[in-house]
Amino acid sequence: MNRLTTNTKKAYGLFFLTLTTLLFLLIFIPMRRQLEYQVTENFSLLAESKQQTIATLVNNCMSSANSLSSRTVIKEYINQYKSDQMDWKTLQILTDSKYNDGLRVIPDLIFAIRYVDDHPLVTTSQSRQYFEHYMNLFNRTAQTEYVFESSSEDVKIIVCSPILSNDQLLGHDIIAVDISKHLEWMSQNGFIVNIIDTYVDTPESIVPNKVYTRHRVGKMMLTFIALPINERYLFGIGKPTSEVYESLNRISLLSIVGLMLGLVLVFIILQISIVKMANSIISEIGNSRDTYMRYANYDALTGSYTRNYLDNWINSFQRDGNDRSFIVGMIDVDYFKNINDTFGHGVGDQVLIFIAKTLMTLMDRYGFVVRLGGDEFIIVCENDDPARTFDIFNSINQQINETNPFDFNISVSCGVKKADDIDALYSAIKIADENMYQNKKQNKL
């Protein structure tokens, strides 16, 4: 009897060990790999959405600086100084008030400088002592430039915008905008975000757009990804790996405990329970991924698509080798800044929502609408019926006028260009943008 009992225990132990190993290899390991993939994918999508916020901040700062530099009256004053019709002191006095008027509409402004002939014409009090430092940050060309600068107190975007008159470079405006509160907001829930200057401190081991699940920073192990902002800067976002995979590890531990207890009680019930639990967890994480996808692909204000969606859509077409042609349009709301200044940003947001809905209604079944940023939209249509498509573009302002719910006029400027294939789409967008600005200039005449 003792021998039978001993043999039974050995057989049971061997069976228990074999079945546990099989279940571990066939169920637990594949389930954990799938969950790890989903968690990593969700982290990547969340990082992309935060990087889009940085890109929007950069675009807004550059637009503010360009708007400041494009004021005609101040450029006329500088021209008079250049032609010896005005002395430097008079130029400073005439420029000061108009310059400060332009600064008031720039949110989170830290400092601003306007200089002519490498001398400060107008400065804010915070920037006078650092004038040479700010000048040396840039090449001071006829192109708008920007850099990021971090200190113990803040992180700022510094933009250098050229002052141009008839293609003549008169001087430059430098503004710095504090983005610390935006980075603090993005750092909630344990995230670590920073702007990486590749000219200074990028580790060679970091490959942009790759998710690292075991990236060591000091004594901390991070899940980390670095996303390009431009050719110089990367947006780094990380979170302690233990926190990223905390729920996954907890689920894994519970799965093992349940597996062992279930095997003792009943093997069949255990197997069914684990399969159901795995499917439930995968479904839950899949739903979370869909939420992140909606956040990355749809503009929260207008409901139109985002630039991220457009890039992914183009990449998908390029992978498929599709040779269809397209028509793209750039749309910009006329005098949108005046609407914000006169009626407030809340009304401005409602105008953008109205414009987006109008465009999406017009383009239903013909194409899709992308909010590029601010008051600019891109429309992409397949070139199946060119005449019909161009008729739609030509009727945009008419449709806006007929359905305008506001007590002031609203109009848009439009530029259109055909792309012969998907590879030419970005070039067509650029040309459509130039055509739109020509249309805007004509509308202002």
Short mmCIF file of C-alpha atoms in Angstrom, two decimals, residues 43-250:
data_model
loop_
_atom_site.label_atom_id
_atom_site.label_comp_id
_atom_site.label_asym_id
_atom_site.label_seq_id
_atom_site.Cartn_x
_atom_site.Cartn_y
_atom_site.Cartn_z
CA PHE A 43 2.74 53.59 -24.82
CA SER A 44 3.96 54.45 -28.34
CA LEU A 45 0.57 55.88 -29.32
CA LEU A 46 0.40 57.99 -26.16
CA ALA A 47 3.92 59.28 -26.83
CA GLU A 48 2.92 60.27 -30.38
CA SER A 49 -0.07 62.21 -29.08
CA LYS A 50 2.16 64.10 -26.63
CA GLN A 51 4.69 64.77 -29.40
CA GLN A 52 1.86 66.27 -31.48
CA THR A 53 1.25 68.69 -28.60
CA ILE A 54 4.89 69.81 -28.79
CA ALA A 55 4.61 70.23 -32.57
CA THR A 56 1.49 72.34 -32.11
CA LEU A 57 3.26 74.52 -29.53
CA VAL A 58 6.16 75.07 -31.96
CA ASN A 59 3.80 75.99 -34.80
CA ASN A 60 1.88 78.41 -32.59
CA CYS A 61 5.10 80.11 -31.43
CA MET A 62 6.39 80.44 -34.99
CA SER A 63 3.04 81.84 -36.13
CA SER A 64 3.08 84.39 -33.29
CA ALA A 65 6.63 85.48 -34.14
CA ASN A 66 5.85 85.73 -37.86
CA SER A 67 2.74 87.76 -37.12
CA LEU A 68 4.81 90.12 -34.98
CA SER A 69 7.39 90.55 -37.75
CA SER A 70 4.87 91.10 -40.52
CA ARG A 71 3.35 94.35 -39.25
CA THR A 72 3.53 96.79 -42.12
CA VAL A 73 3.68 100.03 -40.15
CA ILE A 74 6.75 99.03 -38.15
CA LYS A 75 8.50 97.82 -41.30
CA GLU A 76 7.85 101.25 -42.86
CA TYR A 77 9.48 102.90 -39.83
CA ILE A 78 12.55 100.70 -40.23
CA ASN A 79 12.72 101.51 -43.95
CA GLN A 80 12.65 105.20 -43.11
CA TYR A 81 15.49 104.68 -40.64
CA LYS A 82 17.48 102.71 -43.19
CA SER A 83 17.07 105.54 -45.73
CA ASP A 84 18.17 108.16 -43.14
CA GLN A 85 14.69 109.67 -42.94
CA MET A 86 14.46 108.88 -39.23
CA ASP A 87 16.98 108.66 -36.42
CA TRP A 88 17.39 105.66 -34.09
CA LYS A 89 15.74 107.28 -31.06
CA THR A 90 12.64 108.24 -33.03
CA LEU A 91 12.47 104.73 -34.47
CA GLN A 92 12.54 103.28 -30.94
CA ILE A 93 9.78 105.58 -29.72
CA LEU A 94 7.48 104.91 -32.68
CA THR A 95 8.09 101.17 -32.54
CA ASP A 96 7.68 100.64 -28.80
CA SER A 97 3.90 100.90 -28.38
CA LYS A 98 2.99 98.98 -31.52
CA TYR A 99 5.51 96.31 -30.67
CA ASN A 100 4.12 95.83 -27.17
CA ASP A 101 0.59 95.67 -28.58
CA GLY A 102 1.70 92.69 -30.64
CA LEU A 103 3.25 90.99 -27.59
CA ARG A 104 0.05 91.09 -25.52
CA VAL A 105 -1.64 88.41 -27.63
CA ILE A 106 1.22 85.90 -27.24
CA PRO A 107 0.44 83.50 -24.38
CA ASP A 108 3.13 82.51 -21.86
CA LEU A 109 5.62 85.02 -23.31
CA ILE A 110 8.86 85.25 -21.28
CA PHE A 111 10.79 87.81 -23.27
CA ALA A 112 10.97 89.47 -26.67
CA ILE A 113 13.60 91.38 -28.64
CA ARG A 114 13.46 93.23 -31.91
CA TYR A 115 16.83 94.16 -33.31
CA VAL A 116 17.96 96.06 -36.39
CA ASP A 117 21.58 96.17 -37.61
CA ASP A 118 22.52 93.81 -34.74
CA HIS A 119 21.34 96.36 -32.16
CA PRO A 120 18.31 95.96 -29.89
CA LEU A 121 15.54 98.25 -31.07
CA VAL A 122 12.86 97.19 -28.58
CA THR A 123 13.24 94.68 -25.75
CA THR A 124 11.28 93.49 -22.79
CA SER A 125 12.91 94.16 -19.44
CA GLN A 126 13.72 90.48 -18.88
CA SER A 127 15.71 90.17 -22.11
CA ARG A 128 18.02 93.18 -22.11
CA GLN A 129 20.85 91.64 -20.13
CA TYR A 130 20.87 88.50 -22.30
CA PHE A 131 20.66 90.22 -25.68
CA GLU A 132 23.92 88.85 -27.11
CA HIS A 133 23.12 85.36 -25.86
CA TYR A 134 19.80 85.33 -27.69
CA MET A 135 21.34 86.72 -30.88
CA ASN A 136 24.03 84.05 -30.93
CA LEU A 137 21.48 81.26 -30.73
CA PHE A 138 20.51 81.80 -34.38
CA ASN A 139 22.06 82.18 -37.82
CA ARG A 140 19.79 85.22 -38.40
CA THR A 141 18.83 84.37 -41.95
CA ALA A 142 15.67 85.17 -43.90
CA GLN A 143 14.10 81.96 -42.56
CA THR A 144 12.22 81.53 -39.30
CA GLU A 145 14.30 79.52 -36.84
CA TYR A 146 13.61 78.11 -33.40
CA VAL A 147 15.48 76.43 -30.57
CA PHE A 148 14.54 74.94 -27.24
CA GLU A 149 16.30 76.11 -24.07
CA SER A 150 16.03 74.53 -20.65
CA SER A 151 17.00 75.86 -17.26
CA SER A 152 16.28 74.93 -13.67
CA GLU A 153 13.28 77.27 -13.75
CA ASP A 154 11.63 76.70 -17.11
CA VAL A 155 11.69 75.22 -20.59
CA LYS A 156 11.10 77.61 -23.43
CA ILE A 157 10.78 77.75 -27.19
CA ILE A 158 12.84 80.61 -28.62
CA VAL A 159 11.86 81.73 -32.13
CA CYS A 160 13.81 84.06 -34.42
CA SER A 161 11.58 85.56 -37.11
CA PRO A 162 12.96 87.71 -39.98
CA ILE A 163 11.52 91.16 -40.68
CA LEU A 164 11.28 91.30 -44.47
CA SER A 165 10.24 94.09 -46.82
CA ASN A 166 10.32 93.44 -50.56
CA ASP A 167 12.69 90.51 -49.93
CA GLN A 168 15.04 92.85 -48.03
CA LEU A 169 16.06 91.68 -44.56
CA LEU A 170 15.46 94.58 -42.14
CA GLY A 171 16.05 92.86 -38.84
CA HIS A 172 14.73 90.06 -36.63
CA ASP A 173 12.27 89.44 -33.83
CA ILE A 174 13.17 86.98 -31.10
CA ILE A 175 10.47 85.74 -28.74
CA ALA A 176 10.63 83.12 -26.02
CA VAL A 177 7.53 81.27 -24.82
CA ASP A 178 7.41 79.24 -21.61
CA ILE A 179 6.19 75.68 -22.28
CA SER A 180 6.94 74.40 -18.78
CA LYS A 181 3.29 74.05 -17.80
CA HIS A 182 2.62 72.00 -20.94
CA LEU A 183 5.50 69.67 -20.11
CA GLU A 184 4.27 69.45 -16.51
CA TRP A 185 0.83 68.46 -17.79
CA MET A 186 2.41 65.80 -20.00
CA SER A 187 4.44 64.56 -17.02
CA GLN A 188 1.34 63.61 -15.03
CA ASN A 189 0.82 59.99 -13.99
CA GLY A 190 4.54 59.28 -13.62
CA PHE A 191 5.76 60.21 -17.10
CA ILE A 192 9.17 61.79 -17.63
CA VAL A 193 9.32 64.10 -20.66
CA ASN A 194 12.16 66.21 -22.00
CA ILE A 195 13.45 67.90 -25.11
CA ILE A 196 16.69 66.31 -26.35
CA ASP A 197 19.18 68.42 -28.30
CA THR A 198 20.94 65.99 -30.65
CA TYR A 199 23.75 68.50 -31.14
CA VAL A 200 24.61 68.23 -27.45
CA ASP A 201 23.42 65.27 -25.47
CA THR A 202 21.81 62.47 -27.49
CA PRO A 203 23.15 59.04 -26.51
CA GLU A 204 24.33 57.17 -29.61
CA SER A 205 22.43 54.11 -28.43
CA ILE A 206 19.05 55.85 -28.81
CA VAL A 207 17.32 55.22 -32.13
CA PRO A 208 14.41 57.62 -32.84
CA ASN A 209 10.88 56.10 -32.93
CA LYS A 210 12.00 52.89 -31.20
CA VAL A 211 10.39 51.88 -27.92
CA TYR A 212 12.94 50.79 -25.32
CA THR A 213 11.45 48.74 -22.51
CA ARG A 214 14.70 48.56 -20.50
CA HIS A 215 16.35 51.98 -20.86
CA ARG A 216 18.55 52.76 -17.86
CA VAL A 217 18.83 56.37 -16.65
CA GLY A 218 20.94 56.43 -13.49
CA LYS A 219 19.40 53.90 -11.14
CA MET A 220 16.02 54.05 -12.88
CA MET A 221 14.83 51.60 -15.54
CA LEU A 222 12.47 53.27 -18.02
CA THR A 223 10.23 52.39 -20.89
CA PHE A 224 11.39 55.10 -23.28
CA ILE A 225 10.90 56.45 -26.81
CA ALA A 226 12.45 59.45 -28.57
CA LEU A 227 10.30 61.04 -31.31
CA PRO A 228 11.75 63.56 -33.80
CA ILE A 229 10.58 67.17 -33.59
CA ASN A 230 12.93 68.30 -36.35
CA GLU A 231 16.41 67.34 -37.57
CA ARG A 232 17.97 68.70 -34.37
CA TYR A 233 15.54 67.98 -31.54
CA LEU A 234 13.92 64.84 -30.19
CA PHE A 235 10.99 64.61 -27.80
CA GLY A 236 11.84 62.02 -25.16
CA ILE A 237 9.10 60.42 -23.09
CA GLY A 238 9.64 57.72 -20.52
CA LYS A 239 7.99 56.07 -17.57
CA PRO A 240 9.39 53.65 -15.02
CA THR A 241 9.10 50.22 -16.59
CA SER A 242 7.73 48.83 -13.35
CA GLU A 243 4.80 51.27 -13.59
CA VAL A 244 4.19 50.73 -17.30
CA TYR A 245 3.97 47.00 -16.80
CA GLU A 246 2.56 47.11 -13.28
CA SER A 247 -0.90 45.94 -14.27
CA LEU A 248 0.61 43.34 -16.60
CA ASN A 249 2.84 41.96 -13.83
CA ARG A 250 -0.09 41.93 -11.42
#
